[in-house]
mmCIF file of C-alpha atoms and ligand atoms in Angstrom:
data_model
loop_
_atom_site.group_PDB
_atom_site.id
_atom_site.type_symbol
_atom_site.label_atom_id
_atom_site.label_comp_id
_atom_site.label_asym_id
_atom_site.label_seq_id
_atom_site.Cartn_x
_atom_site.Cartn_y
_atom_site.Cartn_z
ATOM 1 C CA UNK A 1 168.806 44.102 134.688
ATOM 2 C CA UNK A 2 167.306 44.076 131.204
ATOM 3 C CA UNK A 3 168.055 47.218 129.282
ATOM 4 C CA UNK A 4 165.374 48.547 126.694
ATOM 5 C CA UNK A 5 166.826 48.527 123.045
ATOM 6 C CA UNK A 6 167.473 52.017 123.075
ATOM 7 C CA UNK A 7 169.261 51.965 126.235
ATOM 8 C CA UNK A 8 171.247 48.962 124.951
ATOM 9 C CA UNK A 9 172.106 50.863 121.740
ATOM 10 C CA UNK A 10 173.100 54.023 123.486
ATOM 11 C CA UNK A 11 175.540 51.802 125.477
ATOM 12 C CA UNK A 12 177.017 50.198 122.297
ATOM 13 C CA UNK A 13 177.663 53.695 120.704
ATOM 14 C CA UNK A 14 179.696 54.652 123.586
ATOM 15 C CA UNK A 15 181.817 51.652 122.462
ATOM 16 C CA UNK A 16 181.996 52.646 119.018
ATOM 17 C CA UNK A 17 179.266 50.455 117.442
ATOM 18 C CA UNK A 18 177.101 52.290 115.056
ATOM 19 C CA UNK A 19 173.556 52.357 115.820
ATOM 20 C CA UNK A 20 170.871 53.931 113.566
ATOM 21 C CA UNK A 21 169.609 57.353 114.334
ATOM 22 C CA UNK A 22 166.682 57.126 116.720
ATOM 23 C CA UNK A 23 163.849 58.998 118.771
ATOM 24 C CA UNK A 24 161.712 57.318 121.647
ATOM 25 C CA UNK A 25 157.927 58.403 121.707
ATOM 26 C CA UNK A 26 155.078 57.921 123.914
ATOM 27 C CA UNK A 27 152.235 58.980 121.623
ATOM 28 C CA UNK A 28 151.352 58.551 117.864
ATOM 29 C CA UNK A 29 151.275 62.486 117.483
ATOM 30 C CA UNK A 30 154.738 62.693 119.286
ATOM 31 C CA UNK A 31 155.882 59.826 117.033
ATOM 32 C CA UNK A 32 154.930 61.406 113.605
ATOM 33 C CA UNK A 33 156.703 64.637 114.668
ATOM 34 C CA UNK A 34 159.872 62.914 115.870
ATOM 35 C CA UNK A 35 159.918 60.606 112.690
ATOM 36 C CA UNK A 36 160.268 63.768 110.467
ATOM 37 C CA UNK A 37 163.257 64.728 112.264
ATOM 38 C CA UNK A 38 164.792 61.321 111.053
ATOM 39 C CA UNK A 39 164.321 62.650 107.376
ATOM 40 C CA UNK A 40 164.081 59.372 105.461
ATOM 41 C CA UNK A 41 160.971 58.527 103.339
ATOM 42 C CA UNK A 42 160.603 55.543 105.465
ATOM 43 C CA UNK A 43 161.161 54.654 109.254
ATOM 44 C CA UNK A 44 161.309 51.714 111.382
ATOM 45 C CA UNK A 45 158.738 51.502 114.297
ATOM 46 C CA UNK A 46 159.842 49.332 117.130
ATOM 47 C CA UNK A 47 157.938 48.388 120.310
ATOM 48 C CA UNK A 48 160.143 48.968 123.290
ATOM 49 C CA UNK A 49 159.646 45.945 125.515
ATOM 50 C CA UNK A 50 162.427 44.046 126.934
ATOM 51 C CA UNK A 51 161.483 40.484 125.502
ATOM 52 C CA UNK A 52 162.558 39.509 122.006
ATOM 53 C CA UNK A 53 160.481 38.220 119.145
ATOM 54 C CA UNK A 54 159.075 41.568 118.381
ATOM 55 C CA UNK A 55 159.483 41.218 114.694
ATOM 56 C CA UNK A 56 157.398 37.996 114.343
ATOM 57 C CA UNK A 57 154.636 39.522 116.461
ATOM 58 C CA UNK A 58 154.214 42.402 114.323
ATOM 59 C CA UNK A 59 155.666 44.769 116.881
ATOM 60 C CA UNK A 60 158.525 46.009 114.415
ATOM 61 C CA UNK A 61 157.478 47.665 111.122
ATOM 62 C CA UNK A 62 159.093 49.572 108.544
ATOM 63 C CA UNK A 63 156.454 52.387 107.372
ATOM 64 C CA UNK A 64 156.462 55.510 105.308
ATOM 65 C CA UNK A 65 156.384 58.883 107.239
ATOM 66 C CA UNK A 66 152.530 59.234 106.510
ATOM 67 C CA UNK A 67 151.984 55.927 108.008
ATOM 68 C CA UNK A 68 153.793 56.388 111.401
ATOM 69 C CA UNK A 69 150.809 57.666 113.671
ATOM 70 C CA UNK A 70 148.974 54.667 112.687
ATOM 71 C CA UNK A 71 151.159 51.963 112.978
ATOM 72 C CA UNK A 72 152.392 53.648 116.281
ATOM 73 C CA UNK A 73 148.958 53.669 117.452
ATOM 74 C CA UNK A 74 148.841 50.078 116.592
ATOM 75 C CA UNK A 75 151.671 49.105 118.491
ATOM 76 C CA UNK A 76 151.202 51.199 121.760
ATOM 77 C CA UNK A 77 149.465 49.386 124.508
ATOM 78 C CA UNK A 78 149.786 45.964 122.984
ATOM 79 C CA UNK A 79 151.099 43.147 125.313
ATOM 80 C CA UNK A 80 154.025 41.271 124.362
ATOM 81 C CA UNK A 81 155.243 38.136 126.499
ATOM 82 C CA UNK A 82 153.685 39.750 129.585
ATOM 83 C CA UNK A 83 154.905 43.176 129.145
ATOM 84 C CA UNK A 84 152.796 46.236 127.959
ATOM 85 C CA UNK A 85 154.126 48.399 125.217
ATOM 86 C CA UNK A 86 154.604 51.879 126.648
ATOM 87 C CA UNK A 87 156.980 53.205 124.237
ATOM 88 C CA UNK A 88 158.057 52.982 120.713
ATOM 89 C CA UNK A 89 161.448 53.568 119.256
ATOM 90 C CA UNK A 90 161.527 55.406 115.678
ATOM 91 C CA UNK A 91 164.570 54.773 113.703
ATOM 92 C CA UNK A 92 165.923 55.674 110.262
ATOM 93 C CA UNK A 93 165.296 52.575 107.634
ATOM 94 C CA UNK A 94 168.499 50.622 106.907
ATOM 95 C CA UNK A 95 169.083 49.190 103.592
ATOM 96 C CA UNK A 96 169.963 45.738 104.711
ATOM 97 C CA UNK A 97 172.437 43.680 102.530
ATOM 98 C CA UNK A 98 173.089 40.892 105.258
ATOM 99 C CA UNK A 99 172.124 40.166 108.572
ATOM 100 C CA UNK A 100 174.473 38.891 111.117
ATOM 101 C CA UNK A 101 174.196 37.551 114.439
ATOM 102 C CA UNK A 102 176.667 38.570 117.477
ATOM 103 C CA UNK A 103 176.180 37.554 120.965
ATOM 104 C CA UNK A 104 177.877 36.836 124.426
ATOM 105 C CA UNK A 105 176.466 35.301 127.399
ATOM 106 C CA UNK A 106 177.771 33.915 130.395
ATOM 107 C CA UNK A 107 177.904 29.916 130.297
ATOM 108 C CA UNK A 108 176.803 29.235 133.758
ATOM 109 C CA UNK A 109 177.911 25.639 133.495
ATOM 110 C CA UNK A 110 181.399 26.613 132.740
ATOM 111 C CA UNK A 111 181.386 30.066 134.288
ATOM 112 C CA UNK A 112 182.794 31.738 131.241
ATOM 113 C CA UNK A 113 181.549 33.893 128.522
ATOM 114 C CA UNK A 114 180.470 32.031 125.459
ATOM 115 C CA UNK A 115 180.925 33.833 122.274
ATOM 116 C CA UNK A 116 178.244 33.364 119.524
ATOM 117 C CA UNK A 117 178.386 34.321 115.775
ATOM 118 C CA UNK A 118 176.306 33.550 112.863
ATOM 119 C CA UNK A 119 176.521 34.828 109.189
ATOM 120 C CA UNK A 120 172.718 34.186 109.376
ATOM 121 C CA UNK A 121 171.252 36.756 111.751
ATOM 122 C CA UNK A 122 167.832 38.069 111.858
ATOM 123 C CA UNK A 123 164.393 36.840 113.465
ATOM 124 C CA UNK A 124 164.914 33.135 112.347
ATOM 125 C CA UNK A 125 168.255 32.600 114.311
ATOM 126 C CA UNK A 126 166.590 30.578 117.000
ATOM 127 C CA UNK A 127 164.861 28.206 114.941
ATOM 128 C CA UNK A 128 167.916 27.700 112.828
ATOM 129 C CA UNK A 129 170.088 27.157 115.814
ATOM 130 C CA UNK A 130 167.686 24.468 117.060
ATOM 131 C CA UNK A 131 167.623 22.614 113.837
ATOM 132 C CA UNK A 132 170.972 23.176 112.484
ATOM 133 C CA UNK A 133 173.352 23.980 115.382
ATOM 134 C CA UNK A 134 176.570 24.296 113.189
ATOM 135 C CA UNK A 135 174.825 27.395 111.860
ATOM 136 C CA UNK A 136 176.255 29.069 114.930
ATOM 137 C CA UNK A 137 179.737 29.555 115.795
ATOM 138 C CA UNK A 138 180.442 29.069 119.656
ATOM 139 C CA UNK A 139 183.524 29.742 121.524
ATOM 140 C CA UNK A 140 184.291 29.949 125.188
ATOM 141 C CA UNK A 141 186.369 32.805 126.142
ATOM 142 C CA UNK A 142 188.644 33.656 129.051
ATOM 143 C CA UNK A 143 189.475 36.979 127.742
ATOM 144 C CA UNK A 144 188.716 39.226 124.808
ATOM 145 C CA UNK A 145 190.466 37.684 121.546
ATOM 146 C CA UNK A 146 192.718 39.472 119.577
ATOM 147 C CA UNK A 147 191.293 40.954 116.339
ATOM 148 C CA UNK A 148 192.746 38.491 114.102
ATOM 149 C CA UNK A 149 191.067 35.783 115.899
ATOM 150 C CA UNK A 150 187.621 37.349 115.912
ATOM 151 C CA UNK A 151 187.944 37.858 112.166
ATOM 152 C CA UNK A 152 188.887 34.083 112.129
ATOM 153 C CA UNK A 153 185.802 33.256 114.139
ATOM 154 C CA UNK A 154 183.588 35.257 111.526
ATOM 155 C CA UNK A 155 184.972 33.184 108.843
ATOM 156 C CA UNK A 156 184.181 30.086 110.797
ATOM 157 C CA UNK A 157 180.691 31.457 111.316
ATOM 158 C CA UNK A 158 179.890 32.013 107.745
ATOM 159 C CA UNK A 159 180.650 35.467 106.907
ATOM 160 C CA UNK A 160 183.180 36.458 104.560
ATOM 161 C CA UNK A 161 181.707 39.585 103.031
ATOM 162 C CA UNK A 162 183.401 42.854 102.104
ATOM 163 C CA UNK A 163 182.758 44.234 105.842
ATOM 164 C CA UNK A 164 184.731 41.552 107.403
ATOM 165 C CA UNK A 165 187.166 44.024 109.030
ATOM 166 C CA UNK A 166 184.405 46.248 110.293
ATOM 167 C CA UNK A 167 182.345 43.426 111.660
ATOM 168 C CA UNK A 168 185.290 42.283 113.691
ATOM 169 C CA UNK A 169 185.947 45.459 115.124
ATOM 170 C CA UNK A 170 182.165 45.927 116.145
ATOM 171 C CA UNK A 171 182.417 42.271 117.654
ATOM 172 C CA UNK A 172 185.527 43.311 119.823
ATOM 173 C CA UNK A 173 183.817 46.457 120.734
ATOM 174 C CA UNK A 174 180.883 44.218 121.963
ATOM 175 C CA UNK A 175 183.179 42.161 124.240
ATOM 176 C CA UNK A 176 184.919 45.186 125.525
ATOM 177 C CA UNK A 177 181.612 46.626 126.405
ATOM 178 C CA UNK A 178 180.333 43.154 127.952
ATOM 179 C CA UNK A 179 183.302 42.858 130.170
ATOM 180 C CA UNK A 180 183.372 46.432 131.192
ATOM 181 C CA UNK A 181 179.537 46.709 131.882
ATOM 182 C CA UNK A 182 179.404 43.613 134.042
ATOM 183 C CA UNK A 183 176.883 42.047 131.334
ATOM 184 C CA UNK A 184 175.703 38.615 131.764
ATOM 185 C CA UNK A 185 174.383 38.946 128.075
ATOM 186 C CA UNK A 186 174.830 41.102 125.359
ATOM 187 C CA UNK A 187 173.509 40.422 121.889
ATOM 188 C CA UNK A 188 173.298 42.203 118.462
ATOM 189 C CA UNK A 189 170.729 40.565 116.414
ATOM 190 C CA UNK A 190 170.768 41.565 113.603
ATOM 191 C CA UNK A 191 174.334 43.109 112.967
ATOM 192 C CA UNK A 192 173.455 44.719 109.594
ATOM 193 C CA UNK A 193 175.909 45.215 106.500
ATOM 194 C CA UNK A 194 174.274 47.951 104.760
ATOM 195 C CA UNK A 195 174.202 48.197 101.033
ATOM 196 C CA UNK A 196 176.304 51.244 101.223
ATOM 197 C CA UNK A 197 178.988 48.981 103.419
ATOM 198 C CA UNK A 198 178.583 50.347 106.966
ATOM 199 C CA UNK A 199 177.988 47.864 109.621
ATOM 200 C CA UNK A 200 174.872 48.869 112.215
ATOM 201 C CA UNK A 201 173.602 47.378 115.082
ATOM 202 C CA UNK A 202 170.040 47.230 114.197
ATOM 203 C CA UNK A 203 168.733 45.704 117.280
ATOM 204 C CA UNK A 204 170.429 45.098 120.835
ATOM 205 C CA UNK A 205 169.827 43.157 123.982
ATOM 206 C CA UNK A 206 171.754 43.667 127.119
ATOM 207 C CA UNK A 207 171.452 42.277 130.608
ATOM 208 C CA UNK A 208 173.415 43.888 133.672
ATOM 209 C CA UNK A 209 174.115 41.651 136.463
ATOM 210 C CA UNK A 210 172.072 42.903 139.233
ATOM 211 C CA UNK A 211 174.676 42.227 141.866
ATOM 212 C CA UNK A 212 176.921 44.568 139.964
ATOM 213 C CA UNK A 213 174.670 47.550 139.742
ATOM 214 C CA UNK A 214 176.468 49.063 142.613
ATOM 215 C CA UNK A 215 179.541 49.765 140.375
ATOM 216 C CA UNK A 216 177.555 50.580 137.394
ATOM 217 C CA UNK A 217 176.020 53.803 138.316
ATOM 218 C CA UNK A 218 174.737 54.603 134.779
ATOM 219 C CA UNK A 219 172.693 51.421 134.813
ATOM 220 C CA UNK A 220 171.298 51.779 138.464
ATOM 221 C CA UNK A 221 170.153 55.344 137.489
ATOM 222 C CA UNK A 222 168.090 54.122 134.402
ATOM 223 C CA UNK A 223 164.394 54.809 134.838
ATOM 224 C CA UNK A 224 161.998 51.990 135.548
ATOM 225 C CA UNK A 225 158.494 51.935 136.144
ATOM 226 C CA UNK A 226 157.804 52.063 139.906
ATOM 227 C CA UNK A 227 157.440 48.671 141.710
ATOM 228 C CA UNK A 228 154.185 47.379 142.933
ATOM 229 C CA UNK A 229 153.254 47.809 146.581
ATOM 230 C CA UNK A 230 153.793 44.176 147.254
ATOM 231 C CA UNK A 231 157.251 44.036 145.649
ATOM 232 C CA UNK A 232 158.417 47.052 147.449
ATOM 233 C CA UNK A 233 157.218 45.431 150.741
ATOM 234 C CA UNK A 234 158.876 42.252 150.020
ATOM 235 C CA UNK A 235 162.257 43.977 149.502
ATOM 236 C CA UNK A 236 161.799 45.853 152.523
ATOM 237 C CA UNK A 237 161.531 42.542 154.659
ATOM 238 C CA UNK A 238 164.258 40.915 152.538
ATOM 239 C CA UNK A 239 161.806 38.221 150.864
ATOM 240 C CA UNK A 240 162.132 37.081 147.565
ATOM 241 C CA UNK A 241 158.508 37.654 145.910
ATOM 242 C CA UNK A 242 157.427 36.860 142.270
ATOM 243 C CA UNK A 243 154.159 37.753 140.953
ATOM 244 C CA UNK A 244 153.229 35.471 138.085
ATOM 245 C CA UNK A 245 150.672 37.849 136.511
ATOM 246 C CA UNK A 246 148.599 34.978 134.967
ATOM 247 C CA UNK A 247 145.473 35.248 136.870
ATOM 248 C CA UNK A 248 146.138 32.349 139.078
ATOM 249 C CA UNK A 249 144.294 32.255 142.477
ATOM 250 C CA UNK A 250 146.820 30.208 144.615
ATOM 251 C CA UNK A 251 149.609 32.103 146.637
ATOM 252 C CA UNK A 252 152.736 30.042 147.583
ATOM 253 C CA UNK A 253 155.152 30.501 150.684
ATOM 254 C CA UNK A 254 157.926 28.395 150.883
ATOM 255 C CA UNK A 255 161.402 28.050 152.386
ATOM 256 C CA UNK A 256 163.823 27.985 149.665
ATOM 257 C CA UNK A 257 163.289 28.978 146.024
ATOM 258 C CA UNK A 258 163.772 25.319 144.877
ATOM 259 C CA UNK A 259 160.942 24.073 147.092
ATOM 260 C CA UNK A 260 158.994 27.386 146.001
ATOM 261 C CA UNK A 261 159.225 26.274 142.525
ATOM 262 C CA UNK A 262 158.583 22.532 143.250
ATOM 263 C CA UNK A 263 155.384 23.428 145.027
ATOM 264 C CA UNK A 264 154.402 25.594 142.172
ATOM 265 C CA UNK A 265 154.726 22.770 139.669
ATOM 266 C CA UNK A 266 152.830 20.511 142.087
ATOM 267 C CA UNK A 267 149.945 23.000 142.434
ATOM 268 C CA UNK A 268 149.840 23.192 138.395
ATOM 269 C CA UNK A 269 150.071 19.274 138.385
ATOM 270 C CA UNK A 270 147.037 18.928 140.422
ATOM 271 C CA UNK A 271 145.091 21.666 138.269
ATOM 272 C CA UNK A 272 145.527 24.732 140.400
ATOM 273 C CA UNK A 273 146.896 28.243 139.176
ATOM 274 C CA UNK A 274 149.712 29.780 141.249
ATOM 275 C CA UNK A 275 149.321 33.495 141.343
ATOM 276 C CA UNK A 276 152.645 34.201 143.089
ATOM 277 C CA UNK A 277 155.458 32.631 145.207
ATOM 278 C CA UNK A 278 157.495 33.992 148.072
ATOM 279 C CA UNK A 279 160.640 32.252 149.244
ATOM 280 C CA UNK A 280 161.242 33.149 152.865
ATOM 281 C CA UNK A 281 164.903 32.180 152.634
ATOM 282 C CA UNK A 282 166.427 30.571 155.647
ATOM 283 C CA UNK A 283 166.653 32.016 159.232
ATOM 284 C CA UNK A 284 163.313 33.766 158.771
ATOM 285 C CA UNK A 285 161.738 35.858 161.647
ATOM 286 C CA UNK A 286 157.835 35.732 162.846
ATOM 287 C CA UNK A 287 157.888 39.405 161.523
ATOM 288 C CA UNK A 288 159.108 38.434 158.000
ATOM 289 C CA UNK A 289 156.566 35.469 157.989
ATOM 290 C CA UNK A 290 153.911 37.746 159.058
ATOM 291 C CA UNK A 291 154.982 40.184 156.311
ATOM 292 C CA UNK A 292 155.095 37.328 153.889
ATOM 293 C CA UNK A 293 151.422 36.327 154.730
ATOM 294 C CA UNK A 294 150.326 40.067 154.113
ATOM 295 C CA UNK A 295 151.912 40.243 150.625
ATOM 296 C CA UNK A 296 150.666 36.820 149.329
ATOM 297 C CA UNK A 297 147.313 37.298 151.126
ATOM 298 C CA UNK A 298 146.964 40.744 149.954
ATOM 299 C CA UNK A 299 147.783 39.930 146.230
ATOM 300 C CA UNK A 300 144.518 40.224 144.082
ATOM 301 C CA UNK A 301 142.784 37.139 143.205
ATOM 302 C CA UNK A 302 144.469 34.912 145.660
ATOM 303 C CA UNK A 303 141.586 32.721 147.257
ATOM 304 C CA UNK A 304 144.147 29.615 148.829
ATOM 305 C CA UNK A 305 147.572 29.804 150.390
ATOM 306 C CA UNK A 306 149.936 26.949 150.626
ATOM 307 C CA UNK A 307 152.695 27.450 153.172
ATOM 308 C CA UNK A 308 155.513 24.839 152.507
ATOM 309 C CA UNK A 309 158.308 24.845 155.270
ATOM 310 C CA UNK A 310 161.203 22.748 155.819
ATOM 311 C CA UNK A 311 162.515 23.627 159.195
ATOM 312 C CA UNK A 312 166.070 23.103 158.547
ATOM 313 C CA UNK A 313 167.722 26.717 159.075
ATOM 314 C CA UNK A 314 164.062 27.597 159.564
ATOM 315 C CA UNK A 315 162.236 27.066 162.933
ATOM 316 C CA UNK A 316 158.703 25.720 162.679
ATOM 317 C CA UNK A 317 157.703 27.382 165.800
ATOM 318 C CA UNK A 318 158.646 31.001 164.457
ATOM 319 C CA UNK A 319 156.878 30.315 161.168
ATOM 320 C CA UNK A 320 153.749 29.590 163.088
ATOM 321 C CA UNK A 321 154.258 32.465 165.492
ATOM 322 C CA UNK A 322 154.391 34.835 161.965
ATOM 323 C CA UNK A 323 151.255 33.143 160.712
ATOM 324 C CA UNK A 324 149.399 33.851 164.013
ATOM 325 C CA UNK A 325 150.871 37.279 163.949
ATOM 326 C CA UNK A 326 149.152 37.799 160.722
ATOM 327 C CA UNK A 327 145.929 36.375 161.677
ATOM 328 C CA UNK A 328 145.892 38.613 164.796
ATOM 329 C CA UNK A 329 146.223 41.498 162.378
ATOM 330 C CA UNK A 330 143.878 40.769 159.436
ATOM 331 C CA UNK A 331 140.989 38.500 158.780
ATOM 332 C CA UNK A 332 142.030 35.486 156.954
ATOM 333 C CA UNK A 333 140.098 35.499 154.124
ATOM 334 C CA UNK A 334 142.053 32.838 151.795
ATOM 335 C CA UNK A 335 141.904 29.236 152.556
ATOM 336 C CA UNK A 336 145.231 28.195 154.346
ATOM 337 C CA UNK A 337 147.105 25.051 154.307
ATOM 338 C CA UNK A 338 150.530 24.768 156.192
ATOM 339 C CA UNK A 339 152.829 21.912 155.489
ATOM 340 C CA UNK A 340 155.697 22.038 157.638
ATOM 341 C CA UNK A 341 158.259 19.772 159.423
ATOM 342 C CA UNK A 342 161.490 20.120 161.035
ATOM 343 C CA UNK A 343 163.021 22.255 164.191
ATOM 344 C CA UNK A 344 160.082 22.597 166.789
ATOM 345 C CA UNK A 345 157.430 21.132 164.478
ATOM 346 C CA UNK A 346 155.349 20.165 167.485
ATOM 347 C CA UNK A 347 155.186 23.514 169.098
ATOM 348 C CA UNK A 348 154.500 25.054 165.519
ATOM 349 C CA UNK A 349 151.700 22.524 164.659
ATOM 350 C CA UNK A 350 150.026 23.311 168.070
ATOM 351 C CA UNK A 351 150.112 27.074 167.696
ATOM 352 C CA UNK A 352 148.488 26.820 164.227
ATOM 353 C CA UNK A 353 146.079 24.137 165.281
ATOM 354 C CA UNK A 354 145.102 26.169 168.058
ATOM 355 C CA UNK A 355 143.955 28.651 165.588
ATOM 356 C CA UNK A 356 142.029 26.236 163.487
ATOM 357 C CA UNK A 357 144.730 26.359 160.644
ATOM 358 C CA UNK A 358 144.889 23.107 158.570
ATOM 359 C CA UNK A 359 148.241 21.509 158.978
ATOM 360 C CA UNK A 360 149.672 18.677 157.097
ATOM 361 C CA UNK A 361 152.402 17.110 159.395
ATOM 362 C CA UNK A 362 153.802 13.830 158.181
ATOM 363 C CA UNK A 363 152.265 13.968 154.668
ATOM 364 C CA UNK A 364 153.768 15.225 151.468
ATOM 365 C CA UNK A 365 153.639 18.302 149.520
ATOM 366 C CA UNK A 366 151.255 16.664 147.132
ATOM 367 C CA UNK A 367 148.669 15.813 150.061
ATOM 368 C CA UNK A 368 149.049 19.473 151.156
ATOM 369 C CA UNK A 369 148.367 20.688 147.491
ATOM 370 C CA UNK A 370 145.247 18.375 147.192
ATOM 371 C CA UNK A 371 143.742 19.499 150.530
ATOM 372 C CA UNK A 372 144.190 23.215 149.644
ATOM 373 C CA UNK A 373 142.422 22.399 146.150
ATOM 374 C CA UNK A 374 139.972 20.172 147.490
ATOM 375 C CA UNK A 375 138.258 22.750 149.706
HETATM 376 P P1 GDP B 401 163.242 41.439 117.221
HETATM 377 O O1 GDP B 401 162.289 40.657 116.472
HETATM 378 O O2 GDP B 401 162.421 41.640 118.922
HETATM 379 O O3 GDP B 401 164.501 40.671 117.606
HETATM 380 O O4 GDP B 401 163.388 42.857 116.951
HETATM 381 P P2 GDP B 401 164.435 43.396 115.809
HETATM 382 O O5 GDP B 401 164.795 44.598 115.999
HETATM 383 O O6 GDP B 401 165.628 42.499 115.583
HETATM 384 O O7 GDP B 401 163.725 43.304 114.527
HETATM 385 C C1 GDP B 401 163.137 42.319 113.740
HETATM 386 C C2 GDP B 401 163.567 42.453 112.203
HETATM 387 O O8 GDP B 401 162.996 43.693 111.578
HETATM 388 C C3 GDP B 401 165.100 42.456 111.904
HETATM 389 O O9 GDP B 401 165.724 41.194 111.937
HETATM 390 C C4 GDP B 401 165.019 43.202 110.658
HETATM 391 O O10 GDP B 401 165.175 42.393 109.723
HETATM 392 C C5 GDP B 401 163.902 44.123 110.684
HETATM 393 N N1 GDP B 401 164.469 45.269 110.944
HETATM 394 C C6 GDP B 401 164.535 46.013 112.179
HETATM 395 N N2 GDP B 401 164.974 47.260 112.236
HETATM 396 C C7 GDP B 401 165.139 47.566 110.886
HETATM 397 C C8 GDP B 401 165.202 48.962 110.052
HETATM 398 O O11 GDP B 401 165.582 49.933 110.504
HETATM 399 N N3 GDP B 401 165.332 48.691 108.746
HETATM 400 C C9 GDP B 401 164.951 47.564 108.376
HETATM 401 N N4 GDP B 401 164.592 47.583 106.882
HETATM 402 N N5 GDP B 401 164.468 46.466 108.886
HETATM 403 C C10 GDP B 401 164.405 46.660 110.114
HETATM 404 MN MN1 MN B 402 166.530 41.403 116.997
#
């Protein structure tokens, strides 16, 4: 689960990391009123979306009190990397002397946390890291290092300013928070050293492992917009459904996430636009397949469905029975091509062909894609 900036900052504050005073607003009028509570001549107005890169997209602005409402009106409702801005965060303006970067992320290759530090934080860090990797200090961790090691790491990362002690302490707190919260990623960018000598987290991103939410009740209790109908149904049937939200018209049902992704790539390669994909997983029941068909077929805009199943753990007859169950309950409006092979394939194929469904038997996924798109 990705936290919103304000949520991540509340978490950091609980670990004694300083964060700017802030208020969350839903409308320009509310924003203007809440900004006055912050008392500065200028305030930072920040779109609350979970993706980064807001600064470069013009969704973080420092404005005078008089300009708050207009700035907020320009930010609310904007779309950023697929997310609509519903709320803004108003914060006291920081007098920035220096911007640092501090992050920790699970290195999935090693299965260990990786500490990332840079004396040159801010909106350019990703580009900088790409062209000048040595600008980012990296250290794989097996435990939280003692403070003197963190201090040494910051020196190696290119920071030797007057706030070194505070910066190291904030970094240790970040690591303590990371481990205690079952985070898979926690990042402060920028970690700001102010002109007055304070160390403040000006931005924060935290991802909490979904599998650990049961023991992180504060995170499980965070309010999120209600799921769509399709997502809810998929969860109910223990199916992994991903809506792609890009105006596609091809729905994909595949047995296994890898096959689903490969099928999606294949559809794209042949000029189709996937609208969603659904991974049935293994050992799927006919009822689950029928639900998968209802979900994918019911996704607005879907005009063609490709079912791609390898009957290893799954059974082709069961899959065919599920498709027939769906067809008996609802008129099939979308084009449908089924490519499946494996256990009980002959019986499965026969059941589908009996109902007029196009079946790719010995051919490749590529053939199935071409057949679906050609219709
Ligand atoms: P991101 O682009 O999504 O990572 O958004 P950030 O919250 O990091 O904001 C982008 C940039 O805006 C930061 O790197 C800062 O330089 C600047 N910024 C953010 N908050 C403040 C603030 O309170 N005061 C000032 N002066 N600048 C800020
Ligand atoms: Mn940032």
